[in-house]
C-alpha atoms as a PDB file:
ATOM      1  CA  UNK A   1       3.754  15.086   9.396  1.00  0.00           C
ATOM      2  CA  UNK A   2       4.562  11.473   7.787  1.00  0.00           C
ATOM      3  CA  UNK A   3       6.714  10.588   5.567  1.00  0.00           C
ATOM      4  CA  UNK A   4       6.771   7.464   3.467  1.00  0.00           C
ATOM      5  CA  UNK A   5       9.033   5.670   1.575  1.00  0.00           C
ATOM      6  CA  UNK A   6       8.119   2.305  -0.581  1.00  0.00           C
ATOM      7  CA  UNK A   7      10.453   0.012  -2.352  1.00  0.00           C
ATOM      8  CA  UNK A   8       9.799  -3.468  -3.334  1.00  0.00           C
ATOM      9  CA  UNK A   9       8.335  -2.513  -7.072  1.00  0.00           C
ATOM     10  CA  UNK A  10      10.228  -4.243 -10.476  1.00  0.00           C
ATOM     11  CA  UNK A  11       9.208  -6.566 -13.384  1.00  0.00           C
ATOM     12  CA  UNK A  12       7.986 -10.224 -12.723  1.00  0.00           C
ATOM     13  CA  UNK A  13       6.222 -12.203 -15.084  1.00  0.00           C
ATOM     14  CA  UNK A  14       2.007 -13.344 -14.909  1.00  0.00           C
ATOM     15  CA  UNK A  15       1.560 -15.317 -12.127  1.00  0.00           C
ATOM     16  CA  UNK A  16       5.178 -14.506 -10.025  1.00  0.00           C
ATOM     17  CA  UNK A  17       4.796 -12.951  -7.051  1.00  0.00           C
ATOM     18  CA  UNK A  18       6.232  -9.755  -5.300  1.00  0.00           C
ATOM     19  CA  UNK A  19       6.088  -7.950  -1.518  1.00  0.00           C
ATOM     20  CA  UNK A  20       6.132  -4.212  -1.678  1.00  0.00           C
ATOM     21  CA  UNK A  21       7.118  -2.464   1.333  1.00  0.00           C
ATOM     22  CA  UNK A  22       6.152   1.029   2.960  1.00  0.00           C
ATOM     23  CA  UNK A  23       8.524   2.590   5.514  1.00  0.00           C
ATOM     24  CA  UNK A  24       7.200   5.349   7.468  1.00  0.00           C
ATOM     25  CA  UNK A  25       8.543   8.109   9.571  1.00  0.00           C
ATOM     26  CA  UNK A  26       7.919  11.339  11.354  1.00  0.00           C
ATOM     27  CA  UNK A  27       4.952  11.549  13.175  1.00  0.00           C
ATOM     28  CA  UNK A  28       3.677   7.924  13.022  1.00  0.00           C
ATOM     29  CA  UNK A  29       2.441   7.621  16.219  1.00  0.00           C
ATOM     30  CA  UNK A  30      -1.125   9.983  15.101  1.00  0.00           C
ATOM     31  CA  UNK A  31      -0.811   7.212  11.944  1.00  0.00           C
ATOM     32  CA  UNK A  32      -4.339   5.626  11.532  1.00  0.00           C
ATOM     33  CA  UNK A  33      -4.738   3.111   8.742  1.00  0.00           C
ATOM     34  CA  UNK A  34      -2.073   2.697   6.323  1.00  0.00           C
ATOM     35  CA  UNK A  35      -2.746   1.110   2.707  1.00  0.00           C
ATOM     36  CA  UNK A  36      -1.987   0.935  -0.656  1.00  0.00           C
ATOM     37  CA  UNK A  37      -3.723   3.006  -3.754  1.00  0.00           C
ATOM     38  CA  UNK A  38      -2.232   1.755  -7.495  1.00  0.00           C
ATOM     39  CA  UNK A  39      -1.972   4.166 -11.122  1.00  0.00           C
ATOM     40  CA  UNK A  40      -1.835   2.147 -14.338  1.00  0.00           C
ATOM     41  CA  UNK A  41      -1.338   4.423 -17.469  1.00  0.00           C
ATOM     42  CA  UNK A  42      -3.847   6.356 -18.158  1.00  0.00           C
ATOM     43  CA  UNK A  43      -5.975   5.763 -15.687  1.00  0.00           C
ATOM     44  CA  UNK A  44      -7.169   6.952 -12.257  1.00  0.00           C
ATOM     45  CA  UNK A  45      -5.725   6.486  -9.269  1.00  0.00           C
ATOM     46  CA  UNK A  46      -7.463   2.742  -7.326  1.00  0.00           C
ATOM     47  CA  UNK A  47      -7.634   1.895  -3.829  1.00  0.00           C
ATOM     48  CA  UNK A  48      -5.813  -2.116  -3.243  1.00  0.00           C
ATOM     49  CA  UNK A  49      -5.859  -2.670   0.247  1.00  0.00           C
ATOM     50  CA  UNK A  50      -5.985  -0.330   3.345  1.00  0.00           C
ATOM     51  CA  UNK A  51      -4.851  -1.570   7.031  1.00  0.00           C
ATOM     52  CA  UNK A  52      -6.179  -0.056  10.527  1.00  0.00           C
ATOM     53  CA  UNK A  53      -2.426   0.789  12.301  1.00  0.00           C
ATOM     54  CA  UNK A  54      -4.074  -0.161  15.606  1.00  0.00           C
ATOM     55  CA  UNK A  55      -6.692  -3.096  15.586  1.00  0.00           C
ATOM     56  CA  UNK A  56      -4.978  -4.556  12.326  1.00  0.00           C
ATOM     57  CA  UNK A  57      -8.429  -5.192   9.970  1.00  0.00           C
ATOM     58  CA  UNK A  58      -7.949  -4.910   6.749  1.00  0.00           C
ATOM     59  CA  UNK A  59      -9.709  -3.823   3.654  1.00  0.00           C
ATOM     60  CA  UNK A  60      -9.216  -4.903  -0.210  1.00  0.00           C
ATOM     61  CA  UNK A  61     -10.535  -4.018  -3.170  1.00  0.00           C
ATOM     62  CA  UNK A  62     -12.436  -7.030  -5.072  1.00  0.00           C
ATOM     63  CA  UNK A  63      -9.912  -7.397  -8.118  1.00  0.00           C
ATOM     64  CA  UNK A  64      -6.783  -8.338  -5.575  1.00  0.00           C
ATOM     65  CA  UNK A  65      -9.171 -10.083  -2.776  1.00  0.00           C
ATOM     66  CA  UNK A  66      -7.803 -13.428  -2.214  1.00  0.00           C
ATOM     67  CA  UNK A  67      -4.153 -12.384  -4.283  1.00  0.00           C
ATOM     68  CA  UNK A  68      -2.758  -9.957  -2.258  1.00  0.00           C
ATOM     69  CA  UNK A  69      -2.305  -9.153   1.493  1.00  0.00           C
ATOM     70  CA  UNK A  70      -1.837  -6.335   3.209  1.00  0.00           C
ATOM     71  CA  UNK A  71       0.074  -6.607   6.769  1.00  0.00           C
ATOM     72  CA  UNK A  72       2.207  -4.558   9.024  1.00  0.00           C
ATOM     73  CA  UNK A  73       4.723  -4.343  11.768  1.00  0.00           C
ATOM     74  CA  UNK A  74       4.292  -1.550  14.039  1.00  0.00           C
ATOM     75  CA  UNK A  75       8.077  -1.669  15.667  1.00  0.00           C
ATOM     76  CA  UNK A  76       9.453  -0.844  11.913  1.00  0.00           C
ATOM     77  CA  UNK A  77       6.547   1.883  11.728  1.00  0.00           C
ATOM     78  CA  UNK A  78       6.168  -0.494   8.008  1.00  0.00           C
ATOM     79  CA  UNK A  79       3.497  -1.814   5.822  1.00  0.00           C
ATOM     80  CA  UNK A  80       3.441  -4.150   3.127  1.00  0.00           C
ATOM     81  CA  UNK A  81       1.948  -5.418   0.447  1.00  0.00           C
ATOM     82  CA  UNK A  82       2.480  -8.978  -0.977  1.00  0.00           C
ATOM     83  CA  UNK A  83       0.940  -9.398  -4.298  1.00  0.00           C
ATOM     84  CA  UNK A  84       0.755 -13.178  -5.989  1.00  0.00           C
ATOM     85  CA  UNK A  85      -0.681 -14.456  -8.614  1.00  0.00           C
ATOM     86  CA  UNK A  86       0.275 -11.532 -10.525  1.00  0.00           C
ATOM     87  CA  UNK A  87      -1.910 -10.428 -13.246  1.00  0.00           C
ATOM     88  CA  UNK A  88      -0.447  -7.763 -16.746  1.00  0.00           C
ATOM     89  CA  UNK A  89      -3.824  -5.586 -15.041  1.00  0.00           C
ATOM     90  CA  UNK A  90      -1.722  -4.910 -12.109  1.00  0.00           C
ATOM     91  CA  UNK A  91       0.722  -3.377 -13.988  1.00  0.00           C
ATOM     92  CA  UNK A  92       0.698   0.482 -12.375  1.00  0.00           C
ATOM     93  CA  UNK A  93       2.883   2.017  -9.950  1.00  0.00           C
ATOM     94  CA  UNK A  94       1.612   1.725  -6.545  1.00  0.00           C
ATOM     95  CA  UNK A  95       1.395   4.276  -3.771  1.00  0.00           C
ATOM     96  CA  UNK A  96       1.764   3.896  -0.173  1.00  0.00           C
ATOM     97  CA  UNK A  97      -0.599   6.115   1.739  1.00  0.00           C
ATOM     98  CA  UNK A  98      -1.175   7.320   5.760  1.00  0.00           C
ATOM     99  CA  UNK A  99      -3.925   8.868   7.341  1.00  0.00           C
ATOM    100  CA  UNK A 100      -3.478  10.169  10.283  1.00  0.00           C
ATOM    101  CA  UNK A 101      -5.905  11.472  12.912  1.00  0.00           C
ATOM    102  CA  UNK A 102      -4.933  13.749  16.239  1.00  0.00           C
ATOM    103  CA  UNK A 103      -7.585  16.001  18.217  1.00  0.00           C
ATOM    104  CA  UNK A 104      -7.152  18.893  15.579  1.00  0.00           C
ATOM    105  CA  UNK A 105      -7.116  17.333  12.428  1.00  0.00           C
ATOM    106  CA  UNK A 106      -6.451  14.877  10.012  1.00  0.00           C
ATOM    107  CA  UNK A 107      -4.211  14.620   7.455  1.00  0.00           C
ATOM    108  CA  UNK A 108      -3.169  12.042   4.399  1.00  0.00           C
ATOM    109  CA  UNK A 109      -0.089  11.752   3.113  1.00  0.00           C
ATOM    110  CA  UNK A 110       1.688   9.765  -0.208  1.00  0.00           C
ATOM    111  CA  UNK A 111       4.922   8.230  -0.882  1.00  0.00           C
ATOM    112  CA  UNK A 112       6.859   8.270  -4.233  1.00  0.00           C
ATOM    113  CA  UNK A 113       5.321   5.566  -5.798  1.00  0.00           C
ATOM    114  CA  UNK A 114       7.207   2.684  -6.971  1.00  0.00           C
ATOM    115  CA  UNK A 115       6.880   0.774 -10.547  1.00  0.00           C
ATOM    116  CA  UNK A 116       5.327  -3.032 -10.657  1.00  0.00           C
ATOM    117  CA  UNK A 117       4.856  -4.400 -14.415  1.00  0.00           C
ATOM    118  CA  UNK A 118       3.653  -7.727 -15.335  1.00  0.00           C
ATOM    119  CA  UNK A 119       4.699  -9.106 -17.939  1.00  0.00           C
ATOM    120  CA  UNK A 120       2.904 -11.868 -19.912  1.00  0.00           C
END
């Protein structure tokens, strides 16, 4: 198993920027792609950005292409997430997410969440 823990989230005004951070532990080394999923109020659950763990290419979703970026350090076992040009529509609380892959299975795993609001 994986466990994740982000931090990073608070409350910056349009067009500030912010980093998020994604610590993982446990089993990282069956880790896969790491990324990023956000929840604004009521709404669904969105995919931002995703990042292979071994080869590094990334993946964004169109409304943060070209704002955010999604990079990681594989000696912390971290990913992160830094977000400019910060838009009130990103207001949500974003979710770090694993998948990870061994001979047997897969499996996908969540952190807490942590709260980003834009202000305008």
């Amino acid at each position: 198993q994986v466990q994740l823990g982000e931090s990073g989230g608070g409350l910056v005004q349009a067009g500030d920027s912010l980093r998020l951070s994604c610590a993982a532990s446990g089993r990282t080394d069956t880790m896969y792609t790491m990324g990023w999923f956000r929840q604004a109020p009521g709404k669904g659950r969105e995919f931002v950005a995703a990042i292979n763990w071994s080869d590094g290419s990334t993946n964004y979703a169109d409304s943060v292409k070209d704002r955010f970026t999604v990079s990681r350090d594989n000696a912390k076992n971290t990913v992160y997430l830094q977000m400019n040009s910060l838009k009130p529509d990103d207001t949500a609380v974003y979710y770090c997410t694993a998948v990870t892959s061994t001979a047997r299975s897969t499996g996908n795993y969540w952190g807490q969440g942590t709260q980003v609001t834009v202000s305008s």
